[in-house]
């Protein structure tokens, strides 16, 4: 179907094949057909996340599980590592859940570094932290391995990690990192329709969740594990999403994980080069640029060319592509271009050609 192709950082373009799978006939979610479907994708989900733990499917966007992780795992006080709109929001959400929460704020555009986290955790006040691997609002990828190395020093602190816009595009080895929760929404790098969250938990997180009062039902981690043991979900899932995910996993493993990771890195580099060719610099600090989207500086920081972003968006949209005009307080002072999902060198070249043409018309 003719449509404007999404190059915003989620939702992204969904392939015909994925849509066909999404539209499979419904089955009962307590029947053998669903259990077989669920069980059939578990090994690949575990391979994708480099884990031996169960991988859970939540019918919600990512925020559901982000909030759920806080409700299940913060019993004392949470340290929210904040470097952009989504990670900042997690502090607000933690407080709204009635939790004691402290902000570790770095300037937007900068990553979260382990030494600062270490200093805060050393106070002994915290039993959990939240951390966003790829802060989608700023296009910054914070060093996850560096952070995860702290877990050995603070084994009782729950490391809750949002990889919403990096899971399946960047290698994240859940078991080896030793982290406690890893989650992602379906509409980002998985290139599925929005509405599903894929996540996994450490045994320590499950044990701790079991002792949590007021953890509710819908996002109870213990319920997810109990049901996963029977190849089911706690409540009626979006069955179309599970079919779509099964189809996407076929694609992912046909390509190969390493090839998929390399493709995302290459396509992100291509967009960074496009920006440089047009006299822009990037919003993220050097060396911490995302592999799944490019956040172009358009006056939020000094030294860049500045263009009329809404006009640029319109000129590109007229050619069939939607790019993002910046998020939150850096709207218009940045713009963002996604390379998540099924993009290829030639599809990105087509987008860059449209952007080239738009730049000439500005
Ligand atoms: C998109 C996004 C979210 C929020 O996802 P929802 O689908 O709106 O719940 C959270 N964190 C990051 C890093 C994101 O990119």
PDB file of N, CA, C and O in Angstrom, residues 106-163:
ATOM      1  N   UNK A 106      22.887  13.829  33.674  1.00  0.00           N
ATOM      2  CA  UNK A 106      24.000  14.397  32.906  1.00  0.00           C
ATOM      3  C   UNK A 106      23.381  15.235  31.788  1.00  0.00           C
ATOM      4  O   UNK A 106      22.211  15.058  31.447  1.00  0.00           O
ATOM      5  N   UNK A 107      24.141  16.164  31.211  1.00  0.00           N
ATOM      6  CA  UNK A 107      23.568  16.996  30.145  1.00  0.00           C
ATOM      7  C   UNK A 107      23.114  16.133  28.972  1.00  0.00           C
ATOM      8  O   UNK A 107      23.767  15.137  28.643  1.00  0.00           O
ATOM      9  N   UNK A 108      21.988  16.543  28.361  1.00  0.00           N
ATOM     10  CA  UNK A 108      21.529  15.842  27.162  1.00  0.00           C
ATOM     11  C   UNK A 108      22.637  15.895  26.103  1.00  0.00           C
ATOM     12  O   UNK A 108      23.254  16.945  25.905  1.00  0.00           O
ATOM     13  N   UNK A 109      22.860  14.769  25.464  1.00  0.00           N
ATOM     14  CA  UNK A 109      23.943  14.679  24.472  1.00  0.00           C
ATOM     15  C   UNK A 109      25.138  13.916  25.018  1.00  0.00           C
ATOM     16  O   UNK A 109      25.958  13.411  24.271  1.00  0.00           O
ATOM     17  N   UNK A 110      25.212  13.843  26.364  1.00  0.00           N
ATOM     18  CA  UNK A 110      26.308  13.091  26.997  1.00  0.00           C
ATOM     19  C   UNK A 110      25.805  11.721  27.427  1.00  0.00           C
ATOM     20  O   UNK A 110      24.618  11.546  27.680  1.00  0.00           O
ATOM     21  N   UNK A 111      26.736  10.767  27.537  1.00  0.00           N
ATOM     22  CA  UNK A 111      26.347   9.421  27.997  1.00  0.00           C
ATOM     23  C   UNK A 111      26.402   9.322  29.518  1.00  0.00           C
ATOM     24  O   UNK A 111      26.941  10.203  30.182  1.00  0.00           O
ATOM     25  N   UNK A 112      25.855   8.246  30.045  1.00  0.00           N
ATOM     26  CA  UNK A 112      26.009   7.904  31.466  1.00  0.00           C
ATOM     27  C   UNK A 112      27.309   7.105  31.607  1.00  0.00           C
ATOM     28  O   UNK A 112      27.493   6.098  30.912  1.00  0.00           O
ATOM     29  N   UNK A 113      28.180   7.563  32.469  1.00  0.00           N
ATOM     30  CA  UNK A 113      29.449   6.859  32.680  1.00  0.00           C
ATOM     31  C   UNK A 113      29.454   6.153  34.035  1.00  0.00           C
ATOM     32  O   UNK A 113      28.875   6.642  35.018  1.00  0.00           O
ATOM     33  N   UNK A 114      30.159   5.022  34.081  1.00  0.00           N
ATOM     34  CA  UNK A 114      30.120   4.160  35.269  1.00  0.00           C
ATOM     35  C   UNK A 114      30.706   4.831  36.512  1.00  0.00           C
ATOM     36  O   UNK A 114      30.235   4.589  37.626  1.00  0.00           O
ATOM     37  N   UNK A 115      31.726   5.675  36.344  1.00  0.00           N
ATOM     38  CA  UNK A 115      32.371   6.239  37.540  1.00  0.00           C
ATOM     39  C   UNK A 115      31.390   7.068  38.366  1.00  0.00           C
ATOM     40  O   UNK A 115      31.388   7.017  39.601  1.00  0.00           O
ATOM     41  N   UNK A 116      30.519   7.807  37.685  1.00  0.00           N
ATOM     42  CA  UNK A 116      29.518   8.622  38.382  1.00  0.00           C
ATOM     43  C   UNK A 116      28.488   7.723  39.084  1.00  0.00           C
ATOM     44  O   UNK A 116      28.084   7.970  40.219  1.00  0.00           O
ATOM     45  N   UNK A 117      28.065   6.670  38.393  1.00  0.00           N
ATOM     46  CA  UNK A 117      27.107   5.715  38.982  1.00  0.00           C
ATOM     47  C   UNK A 117      27.733   5.062  40.213  1.00  0.00           C
ATOM     48  O   UNK A 117      27.094   4.934  41.265  1.00  0.00           O
ATOM     49  N   UNK A 118      28.991   4.698  40.086  1.00  0.00           N
ATOM     50  CA  UNK A 118      29.733   4.054  41.178  1.00  0.00           C
ATOM     51  C   UNK A 118      29.725   4.951  42.421  1.00  0.00           C
ATOM     52  O   UNK A 118      29.443   4.487  43.541  1.00  0.00           O
ATOM     53  N   UNK A 119      30.001   6.240  42.225  1.00  0.00           N
ATOM     54  CA  UNK A 119      30.013   7.179  43.355  1.00  0.00           C
ATOM     55  C   UNK A 119      28.665   7.202  44.084  1.00  0.00           C
ATOM     56  O   UNK A 119      28.613   7.226  45.307  1.00  0.00           O
ATOM     57  N   UNK A 120      27.587   7.186  43.306  1.00  0.00           N
ATOM     58  CA  UNK A 120      26.256   7.229  43.947  1.00  0.00           C
ATOM     59  C   UNK A 120      25.941   5.913  44.653  1.00  0.00           C
ATOM     60  O   UNK A 120      25.422   5.909  45.768  1.00  0.00           O
ATOM     61  N   UNK A 121      26.222   4.798  43.975  1.00  0.00           N
ATOM     62  CA  UNK A 121      25.894   3.493  44.575  1.00  0.00           C
ATOM     63  C   UNK A 121      26.695   3.264  45.855  1.00  0.00           C
ATOM     64  O   UNK A 121      26.225   2.581  46.773  1.00  0.00           O
ATOM     65  N   UNK A 122      27.879   3.859  45.911  1.00  0.00           N
ATOM     66  CA  UNK A 122      28.764   3.672  47.080  1.00  0.00           C
ATOM     67  C   UNK A 122      28.128   4.211  48.364  1.00  0.00           C
ATOM     68  O   UNK A 122      28.525   3.813  49.464  1.00  0.00           O
ATOM     69  N   UNK A 123      27.114   5.068  48.236  1.00  0.00           N
ATOM     70  CA  UNK A 123      26.425   5.578  49.436  1.00  0.00           C
ATOM     71  C   UNK A 123      25.617   4.486  50.130  1.00  0.00           C
ATOM     72  O   UNK A 123      25.208   4.644  51.280  1.00  0.00           O
ATOM     73  N   UNK A 124      25.349   3.394  49.403  1.00  0.00           N
ATOM     74  CA  UNK A 124      24.605   2.287  50.001  1.00  0.00           C
ATOM     75  C   UNK A 124      23.108   2.535  50.123  1.00  0.00           C
ATOM     76  O   UNK A 124      22.394   1.748  50.724  1.00  0.00           O
ATOM     77  N   UNK A 125      22.634   3.629  49.531  1.00  0.00           N
ATOM     78  CA  UNK A 125      21.204   3.964  49.671  1.00  0.00           C
ATOM     79  C   UNK A 125      20.303   3.205  48.704  1.00  0.00           C
ATOM     80  O   UNK A 125      19.099   3.192  48.887  1.00  0.00           O
ATOM     81  N   UNK A 126      20.907   2.641  47.637  1.00  0.00           N
ATOM     82  CA  UNK A 126      20.083   2.185  46.511  1.00  0.00           C
ATOM     83  C   UNK A 126      19.976   0.662  46.438  1.00  0.00           C
ATOM     84  O   UNK A 126      20.952  -0.045  46.700  1.00  0.00           O
ATOM     85  N   UNK A 127      18.793   0.189  46.046  1.00  0.00           N
ATOM     86  CA  UNK A 127      18.652  -1.243  45.766  1.00  0.00           C
ATOM     87  C   UNK A 127      18.278  -1.491  44.304  1.00  0.00           C
ATOM     88  O   UNK A 127      18.002  -2.631  43.912  1.00  0.00           O
ATOM     89  N   UNK A 128      18.266  -0.426  43.504  1.00  0.00           N
ATOM     90  CA  UNK A 128      17.972  -0.587  42.064  1.00  0.00           C
ATOM     91  C   UNK A 128      18.465   0.639  41.303  1.00  0.00           C
ATOM     92  O   UNK A 128      18.601   1.729  41.888  1.00  0.00           O
ATOM     93  N   UNK A 129      18.746   0.449  40.036  1.00  0.00           N
ATOM     94  CA  UNK A 129      19.007   1.595  39.164  1.00  0.00           C
ATOM     95  C   UNK A 129      18.294   1.374  37.842  1.00  0.00           C
ATOM     96  O   UNK A 129      18.021   0.240  37.447  1.00  0.00           O
ATOM     97  N   UNK A 130      17.967   2.480  37.179  1.00  0.00           N
ATOM     98  CA  UNK A 130      17.436   2.406  35.815  1.00  0.00           C
ATOM     99  C   UNK A 130      18.439   3.065  34.883  1.00  0.00           C
ATOM    100  O   UNK A 130      19.088   4.064  35.251  1.00  0.00           O
ATOM    101  N   UNK A 131      18.565   2.496  33.693  1.00  0.00           N
ATOM    102  CA  UNK A 131      19.597   2.932  32.743  1.00  0.00           C
ATOM    103  C   UNK A 131      19.069   2.666  31.341  1.00  0.00           C
ATOM    104  O   UNK A 131      18.543   1.590  31.073  1.00  0.00           O
ATOM    105  N   UNK A 132      19.177   3.648  30.482  1.00  0.00           N
ATOM    106  CA  UNK A 132      18.757   3.457  29.091  1.00  0.00           C
ATOM    107  C   UNK A 132      19.985   3.301  28.209  1.00  0.00           C
ATOM    108  O   UNK A 132      20.850   4.189  28.173  1.00  0.00           O
ATOM    109  N   UNK A 133      20.076   2.141  27.565  1.00  0.00           N
ATOM    110  CA  UNK A 133      21.247   1.856  26.736  1.00  0.00           C
ATOM    111  C   UNK A 133      21.360   2.839  25.585  1.00  0.00           C
ATOM    112  O   UNK A 133      22.414   3.431  25.357  1.00  0.00           O
ATOM    113  N   UNK A 134      20.248   3.000  24.858  1.00  0.00           N
ATOM    114  CA  UNK A 134      20.256   3.884  23.685  1.00  0.00           C
ATOM    115  C   UNK A 134      19.180   4.948  23.913  1.00  0.00           C
ATOM    116  O   UNK A 134      17.994   4.659  23.757  1.00  0.00           O
ATOM    117  N   UNK A 135      19.608   6.139  24.330  1.00  0.00           N
ATOM    118  CA  UNK A 135      18.641   7.206  24.651  1.00  0.00           C
ATOM    119  C   UNK A 135      18.163   7.800  23.320  1.00  0.00           C
ATOM    120  O   UNK A 135      18.861   8.569  22.667  1.00  0.00           O
ATOM    121  N   UNK A 136      16.954   7.418  22.957  1.00  0.00           N
ATOM    122  CA  UNK A 136      16.439   7.701  21.620  1.00  0.00           C
ATOM    123  C   UNK A 136      16.217   9.193  21.368  1.00  0.00           C
ATOM    124  O   UNK A 136      16.270   9.646  20.230  1.00  0.00           O
ATOM    125  N   UNK A 137      15.976   9.959  22.434  1.00  0.00           N
ATOM    126  CA  UNK A 137      15.712  11.387  22.237  1.00  0.00           C
ATOM    127  C   UNK A 137      16.960  12.159  21.843  1.00  0.00           C
ATOM    128  O   UNK A 137      16.866  13.173  21.153  1.00  0.00           O
ATOM    129  N   UNK A 138      18.130  11.692  22.280  1.00  0.00           N
ATOM    130  CA  UNK A 138      19.375  12.419  22.014  1.00  0.00           C
ATOM    131  C   UNK A 138      20.291  11.673  21.039  1.00  0.00           C
ATOM    132  O   UNK A 138      21.321  12.221  20.634  1.00  0.00           O
ATOM    133  N   UNK A 139      19.926  10.421  20.732  1.00  0.00           N
ATOM    134  CA  UNK A 139      20.775   9.612  19.853  1.00  0.00           C
ATOM    135  C   UNK A 139      22.082   9.185  20.500  1.00  0.00           C
ATOM    136  O   UNK A 139      23.063   8.924  19.807  1.00  0.00           O
ATOM    137  N   UNK A 140      22.067   9.092  21.831  1.00  0.00           N
ATOM    138  CA  UNK A 140      23.279   8.721  22.577  1.00  0.00           C
ATOM    139  C   UNK A 140      23.205   7.262  23.021  1.00  0.00           C
ATOM    140  O   UNK A 140      22.217   6.843  23.613  1.00  0.00           O
ATOM    141  N   UNK A 141      24.276   6.522  22.752  1.00  0.00           N
ATOM    142  CA  UNK A 141      24.380   5.161  23.267  1.00  0.00           C
ATOM    143  C   UNK A 141      25.373   5.187  24.434  1.00  0.00           C
ATOM    144  O   UNK A 141      26.550   5.490  24.252  1.00  0.00           O
ATOM    145  N   UNK A 142      24.876   4.899  25.630  1.00  0.00           N
ATOM    146  CA  UNK A 142      25.756   4.878  26.803  1.00  0.00           C
ATOM    147  C   UNK A 142      26.439   3.518  26.902  1.00  0.00           C
ATOM    148  O   UNK A 142      25.858   2.509  26.517  1.00  0.00           O
ATOM    149  N   UNK A 143      27.664   3.502  27.436  1.00  0.00           N
ATOM    150  CA  UNK A 143      28.418   2.227  27.480  1.00  0.00           C
ATOM    151  C   UNK A 143      27.843   1.260  28.520  1.00  0.00           C
ATOM    152  O   UNK A 143      28.070   1.412  29.713  1.00  0.00           O
ATOM    153  N   UNK A 144      27.120   0.271  28.038  1.00  0.00           N
ATOM    154  CA  UNK A 144      26.422  -0.669  28.917  1.00  0.00           C
ATOM    155  C   UNK A 144      27.391  -1.622  29.618  1.00  0.00           C
ATOM    156  O   UNK A 144      27.215  -1.924  30.797  1.00  0.00           O
ATOM    157  N   UNK A 145      28.409  -2.087  28.897  1.00  0.00           N
ATOM    158  CA  UNK A 145      29.342  -3.048  29.498  1.00  0.00           C
ATOM    159  C   UNK A 145      30.064  -2.420  30.690  1.00  0.00           C
ATOM    160  O   UNK A 145      30.258  -3.058  31.737  1.00  0.00           O
ATOM    161  N   UNK A 146      30.421  -1.155  30.539  1.00  0.00           N
ATOM    162  CA  UNK A 146      31.101  -0.412  31.600  1.00  0.00           C
ATOM    163  C   UNK A 146      30.201  -0.316  32.841  1.00  0.00           C
ATOM    164  O   UNK A 146      30.647  -0.502  33.975  1.00  0.00           O
ATOM    165  N   UNK A 147      28.922  -0.035  32.606  1.00  0.00           N
ATOM    166  CA  UNK A 147      27.969   0.049  33.717  1.00  0.00           C
ATOM    167  C   UNK A 147      27.790  -1.321  34.363  1.00  0.00           C
ATOM    168  O   UNK A 147      27.830  -1.464  35.597  1.00  0.00           O
ATOM    169  N   UNK A 148      27.587  -2.335  33.514  1.00  0.00           N
ATOM    170  CA  UNK A 148      27.293  -3.680  34.019  1.00  0.00           C
ATOM    171  C   UNK A 148      28.451  -4.224  34.859  1.00  0.00           C
ATOM    172  O   UNK A 148      28.228  -5.029  35.769  1.00  0.00           O
ATOM    173  N   UNK A 149      29.670  -3.756  34.573  1.00  0.00           N
ATOM    174  CA  UNK A 149      30.829  -4.217  35.351  1.00  0.00           C
ATOM    175  C   UNK A 149      30.681  -3.845  36.832  1.00  0.00           C
ATOM    176  O   UNK A 149      31.286  -4.479  37.699  1.00  0.00           O
ATOM    177  N   UNK A 150      29.870  -2.834  37.131  1.00  0.00           N
ATOM    178  CA  UNK A 150      29.650  -2.431  38.524  1.00  0.00           C
ATOM    179  C   UNK A 150      28.832  -3.452  39.303  1.00  0.00           C
ATOM    180  O   UNK A 150      28.819  -3.440  40.530  1.00  0.00           O
ATOM    181  N   UNK A 151      28.118  -4.296  38.592  1.00  0.00           N
ATOM    182  CA  UNK A 151      27.221  -5.253  39.256  1.00  0.00           C
ATOM    183  C   UNK A 151      27.994  -6.146  40.238  1.00  0.00           C
ATOM    184  O   UNK A 151      27.472  -6.471  41.308  1.00  0.00           O
ATOM    185  N   UNK A 152      29.215  -6.483  39.891  1.00  0.00           N
ATOM    186  CA  UNK A 152      30.023  -7.342  40.771  1.00  0.00           C
ATOM    187  C   UNK A 152      30.265  -6.662  42.117  1.00  0.00           C
ATOM    188  O   UNK A 152      30.319  -7.314  43.166  1.00  0.00           O
ATOM    189  N   UNK A 153      30.396  -5.342  42.084  1.00  0.00           N
ATOM    190  CA  UNK A 153      30.664  -4.575  43.306  1.00  0.00           C
ATOM    191  C   UNK A 153      29.378  -4.342  44.111  1.00  0.00           C
ATOM    192  O   UNK A 153      29.435  -4.160  45.325  1.00  0.00           O
ATOM    193  N   UNK A 154      28.235  -4.325  43.400  1.00  0.00           N
ATOM    194  CA  UNK A 154      26.940  -4.035  44.046  1.00  0.00           C
ATOM    195  C   UNK A 154      25.919  -5.121  43.688  1.00  0.00           C
ATOM    196  O   UNK A 154      24.923  -4.859  43.014  1.00  0.00           O
ATOM    197  N   UNK A 155      26.168  -6.365  44.136  1.00  0.00           N
ATOM    198  CA  UNK A 155      25.318  -7.471  43.689  1.00  0.00           C
ATOM    199  C   UNK A 155      23.854  -7.340  44.109  1.00  0.00           C
ATOM    200  O   UNK A 155      22.989  -7.915  43.458  1.00  0.00           O
ATOM    201  N   UNK A 156      23.584  -6.576  45.166  1.00  0.00           N
ATOM    202  CA  UNK A 156      22.199  -6.467  45.631  1.00  0.00           C
ATOM    203  C   UNK A 156      21.413  -5.358  44.944  1.00  0.00           C
ATOM    204  O   UNK A 156      20.214  -5.204  45.192  1.00  0.00           O
ATOM    205  N   UNK A 157      22.087  -4.581  44.109  1.00  0.00           N
ATOM    206  CA  UNK A 157      21.395  -3.531  43.365  1.00  0.00           C
ATOM    207  C   UNK A 157      20.848  -4.135  42.073  1.00  0.00           C
ATOM    208  O   UNK A 157      21.570  -4.819  41.339  1.00  0.00           O
ATOM    209  N   UNK A 158      19.572  -3.919  41.830  1.00  0.00           N
ATOM    210  CA  UNK A 158      18.942  -4.421  40.601  1.00  0.00           C
ATOM    211  C   UNK A 158      19.288  -3.485  39.440  1.00  0.00           C
ATOM    212  O   UNK A 158      19.013  -2.282  39.522  1.00  0.00           O
ATOM    213  N   UNK A 159      19.886  -4.033  38.391  1.00  0.00           N
ATOM    214  CA  UNK A 159      20.244  -3.233  37.214  1.00  0.00           C
ATOM    215  C   UNK A 159      19.135  -3.395  36.174  1.00  0.00           C
ATOM    216  O   UNK A 159      19.045  -4.432  35.500  1.00  0.00           O
ATOM    217  N   UNK A 160      18.286  -2.388  36.065  1.00  0.00           N
ATOM    218  CA  UNK A 160      17.120  -2.428  35.169  1.00  0.00           C
ATOM    219  C   UNK A 160      17.470  -1.644  33.902  1.00  0.00           C
ATOM    220  O   UNK A 160      17.680  -0.424  33.959  1.00  0.00           O
ATOM    221  N   UNK A 161      17.530  -2.350  32.784  1.00  0.00           N
ATOM    222  CA  UNK A 161      18.067  -1.741  31.565  1.00  0.00           C
ATOM    223  C   UNK A 161      17.014  -1.683  30.455  1.00  0.00           C
ATOM    224  O   UNK A 161      16.452  -2.706  30.056  1.00  0.00           O
ATOM    225  N   UNK A 162      16.792  -0.489  29.961  1.00  0.00           N
ATOM    226  CA  UNK A 162      15.940  -0.256  28.786  1.00  0.00           C
ATOM    227  C   UNK A 162      16.845  -0.330  27.559  1.00  0.00           C
ATOM    228  O   UNK A 162      17.807   0.435  27.434  1.00  0.00           O
ATOM    229  N   UNK A 163      16.541  -1.289  26.687  1.00  0.00           N
ATOM    230  CA  UNK A 163      17.257  -1.344  25.400  1.00  0.00           C
ATOM    231  C   UNK A 163      16.211  -1.198  24.282  1.00  0.00           C
ATOM    232  O   UNK A 163      16.300  -1.848  23.244  1.00  0.00           O
TER     233      UNK A 163
END
